[in-house]
Each structure stands twice: as structure tokens, then as C-alpha cells.
mmCIF file of C-alpha atoms in Angstrom:
data_model
loop_
_atom_site.group_PDB
_atom_site.id
_atom_site.type_symbol
_atom_site.label_atom_id
_atom_site.label_comp_id
_atom_site.label_asym_id
_atom_site.label_seq_id
_atom_site.Cartn_x
_atom_site.Cartn_y
_atom_site.Cartn_z
ATOM 1 C CA MET H 1 38.697 -14.530 20.460
ATOM 2 C CA ARG H 2 41.912 -14.357 22.515
ATOM 3 C CA LEU H 3 42.516 -11.778 25.237
ATOM 4 C CA CYS H 4 45.131 -9.061 25.080
ATOM 5 C CA PRO H 5 48.511 -10.108 26.454
ATOM 6 C CA GLY H 6 50.055 -8.088 29.135
ATOM 7 C CA GLY H 7 47.601 -8.421 31.961
ATOM 8 C CA PRO H 8 46.011 -5.079 32.918
ATOM 9 C CA VAL H 9 43.947 -2.980 30.541
ATOM 10 C CA VAL H 10 46.655 -0.313 30.638
ATOM 11 C CA ARG H 11 48.961 -2.619 28.717
ATOM 12 C CA CYS H 12 46.363 -2.953 25.961
ATOM 13 C CA VAL H 13 47.333 0.482 24.696
ATOM 14 C CA ARG H 14 51.042 0.797 24.085
ATOM 15 C CA VAL H 15 52.684 4.070 23.318
ATOM 16 C CA CYS H 16 55.650 3.916 21.099
ATOM 17 C CA CYS H 17 57.796 6.373 19.268
ATOM 18 C CA GLY H 18 58.072 6.184 15.541
ATOM 19 C CA ARG H 19 59.794 8.491 13.101
ATOM 20 C CA GLY H 20 60.403 11.208 15.651
ATOM 21 C CA ARG H 21 56.820 11.569 16.884
ATOM 22 C CA TRP H 22 54.544 9.869 19.355
ATOM 23 C CA ARG H 23 51.642 7.721 18.158
ATOM 24 C CA VAL H 24 49.149 5.352 19.810
ATOM 25 C CA CYS H 25 49.337 1.716 18.788
ATOM 26 C CA ILE H 26 46.098 -0.165 19.500
ATOM 27 C CA PRO H 27 46.572 -3.893 19.929
ATOM 28 C CA LYS H 28 45.105 -6.181 17.305
ATOM 29 C CA CYS H 29 42.743 -7.805 19.770
ATOM 30 C CA VAL H 30 41.117 -4.422 20.560
ATOM 31 C CA ARG H 31 40.817 -3.534 16.896
ATOM 32 C CA SER H 32 39.255 -6.889 16.052
ATOM 33 C CA THR H 33 36.799 -6.561 18.939
ATOM 34 C CA TRP H 34 35.757 -3.078 17.784
ATOM 35 C CA ALA H 35 35.380 -4.253 14.163
ATOM 36 C CA TYR H 36 33.222 -7.186 15.233
ATOM 37 C CA THR H 37 30.984 -4.932 17.381
ATOM 38 C CA HIS H 38 30.647 -2.394 14.566
ATOM 39 C CA LEU H 39 29.723 -5.127 12.076
ATOM 40 C CA LEU H 40 27.168 -6.547 14.510
ATOM 41 C CA ALA H 41 25.514 -3.123 14.971
ATOM 42 C CA ARG H 42 25.340 -2.558 11.214
ATOM 43 C CA SER H 43 23.904 -6.015 10.609
ATOM 44 C CA LEU H 44 21.040 -5.232 13.007
ATOM 45 C CA CYS H 45 20.175 -1.911 11.319
ATOM 46 C CA TYR H 46 21.043 -2.418 7.648
ATOM 47 C CA ASN H 47 18.877 -3.659 4.781
ATOM 48 C CA THR H 48 18.727 -3.126 1.025
ATOM 49 C CA LEU H 49 15.954 -0.514 1.353
ATOM 50 C CA THR H 50 17.978 1.739 3.650
ATOM 51 C CA ASN H 51 18.632 5.236 2.258
ATOM 52 C CA TRP H 52 18.701 8.799 3.511
ATOM 53 C CA ASP H 53 14.913 9.098 3.222
ATOM 54 C CA THR H 54 14.516 6.083 5.498
ATOM 55 C CA VAL H 55 17.001 7.527 7.983
ATOM 56 C CA ASN H 56 15.193 10.890 8.033
ATOM 57 C CA ASP H 57 11.830 9.182 8.488
ATOM 58 C CA THR H 58 13.250 7.226 11.407
ATOM 59 C CA LEU H 59 14.679 10.316 13.075
ATOM 60 C CA PHE H 60 11.453 12.298 12.656
ATOM 61 C CA GLU H 61 9.177 9.416 13.590
ATOM 62 C CA PRO H 62 8.313 10.924 17.028
ATOM 63 C CA VAL H 63 7.311 14.180 15.340
ATOM 64 C CA PHE H 64 5.186 12.351 12.759
ATOM 65 C CA TRP H 65 3.584 10.246 15.502
ATOM 66 C CA THR H 66 2.622 13.351 17.496
ATOM 67 C CA ALA H 67 1.250 15.146 14.428
ATOM 68 C CA ASP H 68 -0.810 12.111 13.383
ATOM 69 C CA ARG H 69 -2.320 11.710 16.852
ATOM 70 C CA LEU H 70 -3.191 15.407 17.096
ATOM 71 C CA THR H 71 -4.680 15.372 13.612
ATOM 72 C CA ARG H 72 -6.798 12.352 14.461
ATOM 73 C CA LEU H 73 -7.889 13.989 17.723
ATOM 74 C CA PHE H 74 -8.976 17.282 16.152
ATOM 75 C CA GLY H 75 -10.654 15.655 13.160
ATOM 76 C CA GLN H 76 -14.090 15.502 14.778
ATOM 77 C CA VAL H 77 -13.683 19.101 15.967
ATOM 78 C CA PHE H 78 -13.071 20.303 12.406
ATOM 79 C CA VAL H 79 -16.077 18.389 11.105
ATOM 80 C CA CYS H 80 -18.305 19.994 13.746
ATOM 81 C CA LEU H 81 -16.827 23.392 12.888
ATOM 82 C CA VAL H 82 -17.746 22.969 9.214
ATOM 83 C CA VAL H 83 -21.291 21.968 10.104
ATOM 84 C CA VAL H 84 -21.712 24.888 12.531
ATOM 85 C CA LEU H 85 -20.330 27.527 10.135
ATOM 86 C CA THR H 86 -22.367 26.253 7.189
ATOM 87 C CA SER H 87 -25.527 26.036 9.299
ATOM 88 C CA SER H 88 -25.031 29.614 10.545
ATOM 89 C CA ILE H 89 -24.823 30.920 6.972
ATOM 90 C CA VAL H 90 -27.942 28.981 5.973
ATOM 91 C CA LEU H 91 -29.793 30.294 9.037
ATOM 92 C CA ILE H 92 -28.876 33.895 8.218
ATOM 93 C CA ALA H 93 -29.933 33.393 4.605
ATOM 94 C CA TYR H 94 -33.372 32.139 5.619
ATOM 95 C CA MET H 95 -34.046 34.567 8.487
ATOM 96 C CA VAL H 96 -32.475 37.756 7.119
ATOM 97 C CA LEU H 97 -31.878 37.607 3.372
ATOM 98 C CA LEU H 98 -34.944 35.687 2.236
ATOM 99 C CA PRO H 99 -37.486 38.177 3.710
ATOM 100 C CA LEU H 100 -35.601 41.051 2.047
ATOM 101 C CA VAL H 101 -35.597 39.236 -1.285
ATOM 102 C CA LEU H 102 -39.326 38.489 -1.111
ATOM 103 C CA HIS H 103 -40.228 42.120 -0.342
ATOM 104 C CA THR H 104 -37.831 43.988 -2.616
ATOM 105 C CA TYR H 105 -36.966 41.894 -5.704
ATOM 106 C CA ALA H 106 -38.957 41.315 -8.872
ATOM 107 C CA PRO H 107 -40.816 37.979 -9.195
ATOM 108 C CA TRP H 108 -38.482 36.504 -11.828
ATOM 109 C CA TRP H 109 -35.457 37.484 -9.716
ATOM 110 C CA ILE H 110 -37.048 35.845 -6.675
ATOM 111 C CA VAL H 111 -37.549 32.606 -8.625
ATOM 112 C CA TRP H 112 -33.874 32.645 -9.691
ATOM 113 C CA HIS H 113 -32.607 33.096 -6.137
ATOM 114 C CA LEU H 114 -34.899 30.396 -4.733
ATOM 115 C CA CYS H 115 -34.016 27.818 -7.416
ATOM 116 C CA TYR H 116 -30.273 28.398 -7.551
ATOM 117 C CA GLY H 117 -29.842 28.806 -3.791
ATOM 118 C CA HIS H 118 -31.640 25.585 -2.913
ATOM 119 C CA TRP H 119 -29.949 23.621 -5.726
ATOM 120 C CA ASN H 120 -26.542 24.764 -4.510
ATOM 121 C CA LEU H 121 -27.414 23.929 -0.908
ATOM 122 C CA VAL H 122 -28.564 20.412 -1.826
ATOM 123 C CA MET H 123 -25.386 19.750 -3.819
ATOM 124 C CA ILE H 124 -23.174 20.930 -0.949
ATOM 125 C CA ALA H 125 -24.967 18.813 1.653
ATOM 126 C CA PHE H 126 -25.091 15.713 -0.573
ATOM 127 C CA HIS H 127 -21.433 15.758 -1.620
ATOM 128 C CA TYR H 128 -20.181 16.515 1.878
ATOM 129 C CA TYR H 129 -22.164 13.626 3.316
ATOM 130 C CA LYS H 130 -20.953 11.226 0.620
ATOM 131 C CA ALA H 131 -17.335 12.385 0.981
ATOM 132 C CA THR H 132 -17.357 11.798 4.741
ATOM 133 C CA ARG H 133 -19.234 8.487 4.671
ATOM 134 C CA THR H 134 -17.621 6.823 1.627
ATOM 135 C CA PRO H 135 -14.524 4.695 2.371
ATOM 136 C CA PRO H 136 -11.576 5.717 0.180
ATOM 137 C CA GLY H 137 -10.653 2.131 -0.705
ATOM 138 C CA HIS H 138 -7.947 -0.214 0.582
ATOM 139 C CA PRO H 139 -5.751 -2.840 -1.111
ATOM 140 C CA PRO H 140 -6.462 -6.509 -0.328
ATOM 141 C CA THR H 141 -4.827 -7.837 2.798
ATOM 142 C CA THR H 142 -4.984 -11.473 1.711
ATOM 143 C CA LYS H 143 -3.069 -13.189 -1.052
ATOM 144 C CA SER H 144 -4.389 -12.237 -4.497
ATOM 145 C CA GLU H 145 -3.339 -12.021 -8.140
ATOM 146 C CA VAL H 146 -3.437 -8.210 -8.151
ATOM 147 C CA PRO H 147 -0.161 -6.814 -9.552
ATOM 148 C CA PHE H 148 1.776 -4.585 -7.186
ATOM 149 C CA VAL H 149 4.604 -2.129 -7.737
ATOM 150 C CA SER H 150 6.008 -1.717 -4.219
ATOM 151 C CA PHE H 151 5.804 -2.998 -0.666
ATOM 152 C CA CYS H 152 4.473 -1.075 2.322
ATOM 153 C CA LYS H 153 6.990 -1.250 5.163
ATOM 154 C CA LYS H 154 4.354 -0.248 7.734
ATOM 155 C CA CYS H 155 1.417 -2.431 6.692
ATOM 156 C CA VAL H 156 3.803 -5.188 5.511
ATOM 157 C CA THR H 157 1.588 -5.784 2.460
ATOM 158 C CA PRO H 158 2.032 -5.297 -1.300
ATOM 159 C CA LYS H 159 0.960 -1.935 -2.707
ATOM 160 C CA PRO H 160 -0.729 -1.661 -6.135
ATOM 161 C CA ALA H 161 -0.005 1.301 -8.408
ATOM 162 C CA ARG H 162 -0.994 4.752 -7.018
ATOM 163 C CA THR H 163 -1.447 3.328 -3.504
ATOM 164 C CA HIS H 164 0.116 5.126 -0.525
ATOM 165 C CA HIS H 165 0.147 4.673 3.232
ATOM 166 C CA CYS H 166 -1.805 7.143 5.405
ATOM 167 C CA GLY H 167 -0.170 7.658 8.782
ATOM 168 C CA ILE H 168 -3.363 9.091 10.300
ATOM 169 C CA CYS H 169 -5.631 6.241 9.172
ATOM 170 C CA ASN H 170 -2.711 3.823 9.702
ATOM 171 C CA THR H 171 -3.514 1.902 6.515
ATOM 172 C CA CYS H 172 -2.829 1.976 2.769
ATOM 173 C CA ILE H 173 -5.244 3.954 0.564
ATOM 174 C CA LEU H 174 -5.991 3.295 -3.116
ATOM 175 C CA LYS H 175 -5.059 6.302 -5.285
ATOM 176 C CA MET H 176 -4.535 8.396 -2.181
ATOM 177 C CA ASP H 177 -4.641 12.170 -2.645
ATOM 178 C CA HIS H 178 -4.412 13.453 0.947
ATOM 179 C CA HIS H 179 -5.985 13.062 4.368
ATOM 180 C CA CYS H 180 -8.708 15.660 4.825
ATOM 181 C CA LEU H 181 -9.582 16.540 8.421
ATOM 182 C CA TRP H 182 -12.785 18.358 7.497
ATOM 183 C CA LEU H 183 -14.175 15.174 5.935
ATOM 184 C CA ASN H 184 -13.080 12.780 8.686
ATOM 185 C CA ASN H 185 -11.948 10.574 5.813
ATOM 186 C CA CYS H 186 -9.166 9.956 3.262
ATOM 187 C CA VAL H 187 -9.758 11.369 -0.216
ATOM 188 C CA CYS H 188 -9.281 8.866 -3.007
ATOM 189 C CA VAL H 189 -10.896 8.010 -6.350
ATOM 190 C CA ARG H 190 -14.514 7.630 -5.343
ATOM 191 C CA GLN H 191 -14.528 10.978 -3.508
ATOM 192 C CA VAL H 192 -12.562 13.034 -6.012
ATOM 193 C CA TYR H 193 -15.577 14.111 -8.048
ATOM 194 C CA PHE H 194 -17.606 15.268 -5.084
ATOM 195 C CA SER H 195 -14.601 17.091 -3.678
ATOM 196 C CA LEU H 196 -14.310 19.333 -6.718
ATOM 197 C CA THR H 197 -17.858 20.426 -6.211
ATOM 198 C CA VAL H 198 -17.419 21.898 -2.725
ATOM 199 C CA CYS H 199 -13.654 22.334 -2.105
ATOM 200 C CA VAL H 200 -12.056 24.039 0.857
ATOM 201 C CA CYS H 201 -8.602 21.477 2.084
ATOM 202 C CA VAL H 202 -7.623 19.835 3.140
ATOM 203 C CA ALA H 203 -8.933 19.104 6.314
ATOM 204 C CA TRP H 204 -12.641 19.392 5.802
ATOM 205 C CA LEU H 205 -13.402 15.680 5.855
ATOM 206 C CA ASN H 206 -11.215 14.169 8.578
ATOM 207 C CA ASN H 207 -10.928 11.329 6.090
ATOM 208 C CA CYS H 208 -8.497 10.139 3.432
ATOM 209 C CA VAL H 209 -9.203 11.235 -0.129
ATOM 210 C CA GLY H 210 -8.711 8.209 -2.342
ATOM 211 C CA HIS H 211 -10.084 6.202 -5.250
ATOM 212 C CA PHE H 212 -13.705 5.844 -4.157
ATOM 213 C CA ASN H 213 -14.343 9.265 -2.590
ATOM 214 C CA HIS H 214 -12.111 11.657 -4.557
ATOM 215 C CA ARG H 215 -14.993 12.713 -6.810
ATOM 216 C CA TYR H 216 -17.222 13.540 -3.854
ATOM 217 C CA PHE H 217 -14.519 15.640 -2.220
ATOM 218 C CA PHE H 218 -13.820 17.649 -5.373
ATOM 219 C CA SER H 219 -17.501 18.249 -6.080
ATOM 220 C CA PHE H 220 -18.025 19.407 -2.502
ATOM 221 C CA CYS H 221 -15.240 21.948 -2.938
ATOM 222 C CA VAL H 222 -16.662 23.217 -6.238
ATOM 223 C CA PHE H 223 -20.219 23.716 -5.029
ATOM 224 C CA LEU H 224 -19.126 25.232 -1.741
ATOM 225 C CA THR H 225 -16.983 27.717 -3.658
ATOM 226 C CA LEU H 226 -19.906 28.552 -5.934
ATOM 227 C CA GLY H 227 -22.168 29.020 -2.930
ATOM 228 C CA CYS H 228 -19.705 31.352 -1.208
ATOM 229 C CA VAL H 229 -19.243 33.390 -4.402
ATOM 230 C CA TYR H 230 -23.028 33.590 -4.802
ATOM 231 C CA CYS H 231 -23.516 34.862 -1.242
ATOM 232 C CA SER H 232 -20.627 37.308 -1.558
ATOM 233 C CA ILE H 233 -21.845 38.862 -4.803
ATOM 234 C CA SER H 234 -25.562 38.940 -4.010
ATOM 235 C CA GLY H 235 -24.942 40.308 -0.499
ATOM 236 C CA ARG H 236 -22.429 43.011 -1.405
ATOM 237 C CA ASN H 237 -24.913 45.914 -1.278
ATOM 238 C CA LEU H 238 -26.465 44.545 1.908
ATOM 239 C CA PHE H 239 -22.999 44.384 3.454
ATOM 240 C CA ILE H 240 -22.287 48.031 2.576
ATOM 241 C CA ASP H 241 -25.634 49.175 4.025
ATOM 242 C CA ALA H 242 -25.153 47.101 7.172
ATOM 243 C CA TYR H 243 -21.630 48.413 7.717
ATOM 244 C CA SER H 244 -22.843 52.019 7.320
ATOM 245 C CA ALA H 245 -25.684 51.371 9.748
ATOM 246 C CA ILE H 246 -23.303 49.951 12.365
ATOM 247 C CA GLU H 247 -21.110 53.044 12.054
ATOM 248 C CA ARG H 248 -24.148 55.284 12.573
ATOM 249 C CA PHE H 249 -25.144 53.290 15.636
ATOM 250 C CA LYS H 250 -21.657 53.763 17.083
ATOM 251 C CA ALA H 251 -21.791 57.504 16.412
ATOM 252 C CA LEU H 252 -25.160 57.856 18.169
ATOM 253 C CA GLU H 253 -23.941 55.887 21.167
ATOM 254 C CA ALA H 254 -20.851 58.088 21.417
ATOM 255 C CA GLU H 255 -22.833 61.346 21.693
ATOM 256 C CA PRO H 256 -22.679 62.702 25.295
ATOM 257 C CA ALA H 257 -25.835 63.044 27.372
ATOM 258 C CA GLY H 258 -27.267 66.477 28.248
ATOM 259 C CA VAL H 259 -25.757 68.588 31.073
ATOM 260 C CA PRO H 260 -27.993 69.336 34.096
ATOM 261 C CA VAL H 261 -28.994 73.046 34.347
ATOM 262 C CA LYS H 262 -29.487 74.612 37.805
ATOM 263 C CA GLY H 263 -31.107 77.977 38.495
ATOM 264 C CA VAL H 264 -32.216 80.519 35.895
ATOM 265 C CA GLY H 265 -29.964 83.588 35.851
ATOM 266 C CA LEU H 266 -29.270 84.769 32.315
ATOM 267 C CA LEU H 267 -30.870 81.623 30.865
ATOM 268 C CA ILE H 268 -34.410 83.007 31.340
ATOM 269 C CA GLY H 269 -36.163 82.697 28.032
ATOM 270 C CA ILE H 270 -34.058 79.705 27.039
ATOM 271 C CA VAL H 271 -34.934 77.301 29.802
ATOM 272 C CA PRO H 272 -38.511 76.002 29.613
ATOM 273 C CA PRO H 273 -40.936 77.674 32.052
ATOM 274 C CA GLU H 274 -41.512 74.480 33.986
ATOM 275 C CA ALA H 275 -37.846 74.460 34.926
ATOM 276 C CA VAL H 276 -37.686 78.033 36.313
ATOM 277 C CA ASN H 277 -38.576 77.034 39.872
ATOM 278 C CA GLY H 278 -36.809 73.703 39.767
ATOM 279 C CA GLN H 279 -34.078 71.713 38.065
ATOM 280 C CA SER H 280 -34.134 70.549 34.471
ATOM 281 C CA SER H 281 -31.878 68.325 32.419
ATOM 282 C CA PHE H 282 -31.617 68.295 28.659
ATOM 283 C CA GLN H 283 -30.869 64.755 27.454
ATOM 284 C CA THR H 284 -30.071 63.356 23.992
ATOM 285 C CA PRO H 285 -33.179 61.721 22.510
ATOM 286 C CA PRO H 286 -33.270 57.956 22.886
ATOM 287 C CA PRO H 287 -31.640 56.003 20.016
ATOM 288 C CA THR H 288 -33.818 55.137 17.048
ATOM 289 C CA PHE H 289 -32.295 51.626 16.670
ATOM 290 C CA THR H 290 -32.968 48.503 18.677
ATOM 291 C CA LEU H 291 -30.964 45.437 19.610
ATOM 292 C CA LYS H 292 -32.664 43.509 16.813
ATOM 293 C CA ASP H 293 -31.425 46.039 14.257
ATOM 294 C CA LYS H 294 -27.871 45.687 15.488
ATOM 295 C CA LEU H 295 -28.012 41.881 15.381
ATOM 296 C CA LEU H 296 -29.427 41.854 11.852
ATOM 297 C CA ASN H 297 -26.740 44.165 10.518
ATOM 298 C CA LYS H 298 -23.938 42.320 12.296
ATOM 299 C CA SER H 299 -25.193 38.973 10.973
ATOM 300 C CA ILE H 300 -25.064 40.333 7.409
ATOM 301 C CA ILE H 301 -21.500 41.544 7.955
ATOM 302 C CA TYR H 302 -20.533 38.164 9.453
ATOM 303 C CA MET H 303 -22.022 36.268 6.505
ATOM 304 C CA TRP H 304 -20.342 38.422 3.846
ATOM 305 C CA VAL H 305 -16.892 38.365 5.465
ATOM 306 C CA LEU H 306 -17.003 34.586 6.042
ATOM 307 C CA THR H 307 -18.256 33.673 2.564
ATOM 308 C CA SER H 308 -15.840 36.050 0.830
ATOM 309 C CA THR H 309 -12.853 34.677 2.754
ATOM 310 C CA VAL H 310 -13.816 31.049 2.131
ATOM 311 C CA ALA H 311 -14.493 31.781 -1.552
ATOM 312 C CA VAL H 312 -10.933 33.072 -2.045
ATOM 313 C CA ALA H 313 -9.191 30.329 -0.036
ATOM 314 C CA LEU H 314 -11.340 27.451 -1.234
ATOM 315 C CA GLY H 315 -11.378 28.746 -4.792
ATOM 316 C CA GLY H 316 -7.583 28.560 -4.918
ATOM 317 C CA LEU H 317 -7.625 25.013 -3.557
ATOM 318 C CA THR H 318 -10.293 23.973 -6.062
ATOM 319 C CA LEU H 319 -8.281 25.355 -8.980
ATOM 320 C CA TRP H 320 -5.232 23.462 -7.726
ATOM 321 C CA HIS H 321 -7.134 20.160 -7.661
ATOM 322 C CA ALA H 322 -8.664 20.917 -11.068
ATOM 323 C CA MET H 323 -5.165 21.315 -12.502
ATOM 324 C CA LEU H 324 -4.100 17.989 -10.956
ATOM 325 C CA ILE H 325 -7.140 16.219 -12.408
ATOM 326 C CA SER H 326 -6.418 17.676 -15.852
ATOM 327 C CA ARG H 327 -2.921 16.163 -15.667
ATOM 328 C CA GLY H 328 -4.064 12.806 -14.303
ATOM 329 C CA GLU H 329 -2.274 13.268 -10.978
ATOM 330 C CA THR H 330 -3.028 13.352 -7.277
ATOM 331 C CA SER H 331 -1.429 15.663 -4.730
ATOM 332 C CA ILE H 332 1.085 12.972 -3.758
ATOM 333 C CA GLU H 333 1.823 11.998 -7.361
ATOM 334 C CA ARG H 334 2.469 15.645 -8.189
ATOM 335 C CA HIS H 335 5.531 15.652 -5.932
ATOM 336 C CA LEU H 336 6.646 12.166 -6.946
ATOM 337 C CA ASN H 337 6.380 12.938 -10.666
ATOM 338 C CA LYS H 338 8.277 16.188 -10.225
ATOM 339 C CA LYS H 339 11.078 14.339 -8.474
ATOM 340 C CA GLU H 340 11.126 11.681 -11.198
ATOM 341 C CA ARG H 341 11.239 14.281 -13.979
ATOM 342 C CA THR H 342 14.196 15.949 -12.302
ATOM 343 C CA ARG H 343 16.015 12.637 -11.966
ATOM 344 C CA LEU H 344 15.489 11.648 -15.607
ATOM 345 C CA ALA H 345 16.318 15.140 -16.877
ATOM 346 C CA LYS H 346 19.846 14.669 -15.536
ATOM 347 C CA ARG H 347 20.111 11.648 -17.840
ATOM 348 C CA ASN H 348 18.696 13.580 -20.825
ATOM 349 C CA ARG H 349 15.477 11.598 -20.677
ATOM 350 C CA VAL H 350 11.832 12.722 -20.492
ATOM 351 C CA TYR H 351 9.377 11.386 -17.913
ATOM 352 C CA LYS H 352 5.805 10.679 -19.059
ATOM 353 C CA ASN H 353 2.974 10.164 -16.602
ATOM 354 C CA PRO H 354 1.498 6.709 -17.352
ATOM 355 C CA PHE H 355 -1.895 7.733 -15.912
ATOM 356 C CA HIS H 356 -2.366 10.814 -18.116
ATOM 357 C CA TYR H 357 -4.933 10.013 -20.838
ATOM 358 C CA GLY H 358 -5.398 13.547 -22.136
ATOM 359 C CA CYS H 359 -7.069 16.489 -20.398
ATOM 360 C CA PHE H 360 -10.612 15.835 -21.644
ATOM 361 C CA ASN H 361 -10.415 12.074 -21.080
ATOM 362 C CA ASN H 362 -9.036 12.627 -17.583
ATOM 363 C CA TRP H 363 -12.097 14.662 -16.668
ATOM 364 C CA LYS H 364 -14.531 12.135 -18.141
ATOM 365 C CA LEU H 365 -12.843 9.282 -16.318
ATOM 366 C CA PHE H 366 -12.817 11.277 -13.109
ATOM 367 C CA LEU H 367 -16.463 12.380 -13.308
ATOM 368 C CA GLY H 368 -17.689 9.021 -14.603
ATOM 369 C CA VAL H 369 -19.174 10.507 -17.778
ATOM 370 C CA GLU H 370 -20.038 7.807 -20.332
ATOM 371 C CA LYS H 371 -22.658 9.602 -22.439
ATOM 372 C CA ARG H 372 -23.896 13.142 -22.994
ATOM 373 C CA SER H 373 -26.776 12.913 -20.523
ATOM 374 C CA HIS H 374 -24.302 12.123 -17.735
ATOM 375 C CA TRP H 375 -23.069 15.728 -17.769
ATOM 376 C CA ILE H 376 -26.456 16.592 -16.249
ATOM 377 C CA THR H 377 -27.397 13.478 -14.283
ATOM 378 C CA ARG H 378 -23.916 12.795 -12.868
ATOM 379 C CA VAL H 379 -22.332 16.260 -12.706
ATOM 380 C CA LEU H 380 -25.091 18.842 -12.201
ATOM 381 C CA LEU H 381 -27.350 16.592 -10.131
ATOM 382 C CA PRO H 382 -26.605 14.437 -7.059
ATOM 383 C CA SER H 383 -25.251 11.059 -8.132
ATOM 384 C CA GLY H 384 -23.703 8.199 -6.190
ATOM 385 C CA HIS H 385 -22.245 6.266 -9.145
ATOM 386 C CA ALA H 386 -18.953 4.442 -8.636
ATOM 387 C CA PRO H 387 -15.725 5.556 -10.352
ATOM 388 C CA TYR H 388 -14.017 3.739 -13.204
ATOM 389 C CA GLY H 389 -12.122 0.632 -12.210
ATOM 390 C CA ASP H 390 -11.425 -0.927 -8.855
ATOM 391 C CA GLY H 391 -8.411 1.212 -7.920
ATOM 392 C CA LEU H 392 -6.072 -1.777 -8.183
ATOM 393 C CA THR H 393 -5.316 -1.748 -11.916
ATOM 394 C CA TRP H 394 -5.265 1.179 -14.362
ATOM 395 C CA ASP H 395 -5.675 -0.208 -17.862
ATOM 396 C CA PHE H 396 -7.547 2.488 -19.792
ATOM 397 C CA TYR H 397 -5.440 2.322 -22.936
ATOM 398 C CA PRO H 398 -8.334 2.634 -25.439
ATOM 399 C CA HIS H 399 -9.332 5.944 -23.852
ATOM 400 C CA ARG H 400 -5.798 7.254 -24.099
ATOM 401 C CA LYS H 401 -5.771 7.054 -27.920
ATOM 402 C CA GLU H 402 -9.289 8.211 -28.675
ATOM 403 C CA PRO H 403 -11.813 10.282 -26.648
ATOM 404 C CA LEU H 404 -14.677 8.519 -24.989
ATOM 405 C CA PRO H 405 -17.800 8.298 -27.190
ATOM 406 C CA VAL H 406 -19.594 11.218 -25.565
#
């Protein structure tokens, strides 16, 4: 590349007059140098996968990095919080509610509460443990014959269908639904069933929800919702009585103490005789409640408010996941399919979800139901059976045409 003639840099930019106005004429050598530099910069940053989504991801990468690190840091805190809150409710149920039930309810009603309460508690504990301890599933990292539909730019490995990268776990997850902090795990296919049973978020596991743990996560959500609804309904009258008792306690504590009376004067006949020659003080009688009474009533209020709030919030989340399961989608696929439907609608075409086998078949595939007895042994009782398939391929075409023989 030749240098600009004229010596100094000032001569590289010549000002000339053309057509009655002034304009800047940049020498050809400067323009060629700028074009070469611009082409070099673009060659270092450009590839066939570059689009606006990639540019936005690159610009917001520091924000995503900070959010992922904070999420990973607080994951264990959320898991401990779930354990502490659930244990406090169980402790109140055994120390406060159970004695009341045994002394006030009819025998058949006592049997119902004992059986249902302990069954619900076992299902919650089992599904939460399985959801947190079951790996969501990962695609193979070595060369294999598994078909793939895309390529992960972060893991630099092929991605099978329904596989997505989790920034918090920093790996690809089979049939990823979301990363749940409260589980300390990712939620995928194997945890989906258990999640429905005890649902509350998305952050209850501190784990990814994917192919192998999606069932556990969903079941956990379902049974936890049922347990909160059970405590809220059965403890409603106890909550009203406890709240009224707390208000009475506050009223008694607010009453002023008696005023000291000195001398007799016109109060002879009103003041007791023993106070005529001395000083007397009329005081409010001591309160009829104790610290134990206050703690019992406040614990009932705490239990009812917590279970009612969780029942509403978790119930909404459980219904949302139930709708996704009925449509054969995950939380991520919901957004992707919506975007794809919008794109094809502009071309007067209709998008069809290839993983939707019908509402009833979707539930049977998700729950792992193969025969009628499985509705009891695999849905209503603790079960650690594996989900359909390996999470790498999704060839369930016979089930799409006809229901499973159940």
C-alpha cells in the first residue's frame, strides 16, 4: 500500500471548491486504508450465525453473568429456606393441631386427618428429595450417532431436539424446562412428574428441570399445593379463634393500671377499711393468659397465613405447568413455539407442535402410565420409575394416532 503524496498529513486532506460550494476530498490512499481496516474488523466479528439476537446476547452478557452467579450463590439458601418453612409447618401441626384434633374430633374424622395428612407429607418429602437429587440429563459429549437439530455455541457440542443450554449449570440440559433454585437442580423430563405433585417455581430446587426430573418437580408442586390447601381449609376456624384471642390479649394489655388513693376524705365507705389509716392502690387484675397461650395462637396464625399464600401462588404455577404438559410443551418451548407460530402466520401457514401427541397421551407419557394400575402405583404412591425414552430422540408416533392401551 503506497503512502499519500504530498509529505505532511495536512496534505492528505485537500480542500477544493466545486460547483460553488466547499467540500472535503479525501485522498484515495486514506479511503483504501479505512476500507481495509473496516473489512478486517468485520472479518474478526462476523459469521453466518450473527443476528440481532446474538448481538443483544453479547451486549447483555455481563448482566447475564452476574445474574447467573447470584442465582447459583443463593441456590443453597433457597433450599434451606424451603426445608425450614416446611419443617415449621409440620412442627406446628404435630404440637398444636394434632392434640386439638385428638380431643375434639370424632374418631372417623381423626382417622381421615391422620391418614391423609401423613400420606400428603410423605409424597411431598419423597418428590422433593427426588427432584433435587435426580440429574436432569445431558447430551453426550463424545461422538455418537444421535441426531441433532442445532449446535450449542457455548458448549461447542451438538444439541438434540428439545435440548437447551442452562447458563447457571453451564451445560446443556435434555428437554430443559427451567432452572429451579428451590430444587438446586435443573427441571427436565425425569423430574417433571414429581414437580407437578408439589409445585411452587421456580426456584425451589436450585436445579435444572429437564427430561429425567421434570416429573418429580411437577409432582412436588401438586402435593405441596394440596397440602397447603388442606391446612388452609382445615385450620380456618382455628385461625379465626386465634386471631380473636390475640385481639383480646392486646385489649387487656392496653387497660391502664389502678390509680393510687391517698387519705380518706369523702371516700370513706368506698375505700376498704384496711386502707383508712394507710395508702391503698387499686390495680387491674392480672391477665388470664400466659406466654404459652400467646405463642400457640400466633403459631396458628403464622401457619394459616403461610399455607394460604403458598397455596394461591403455587397453585397458579402448578396450573401453568399442567397446561404446558397438556400441550406437550416446556416453559422454553412455549415461547419458541409462539414465536414460530407468529412467523408462519405471516406466510399464511399453520405451525404444529411435533411433540404434541394429544392431551391424554401427553399426560400418560409424562407420568409414565402404561397400565391402569400405574395410576395408583406411579401417580398416587411414591415411585422412582424412569420416564419414556432417553431424552435424545422423540419417536412416539404410534401413541400419537391411538391412545395408549390403558
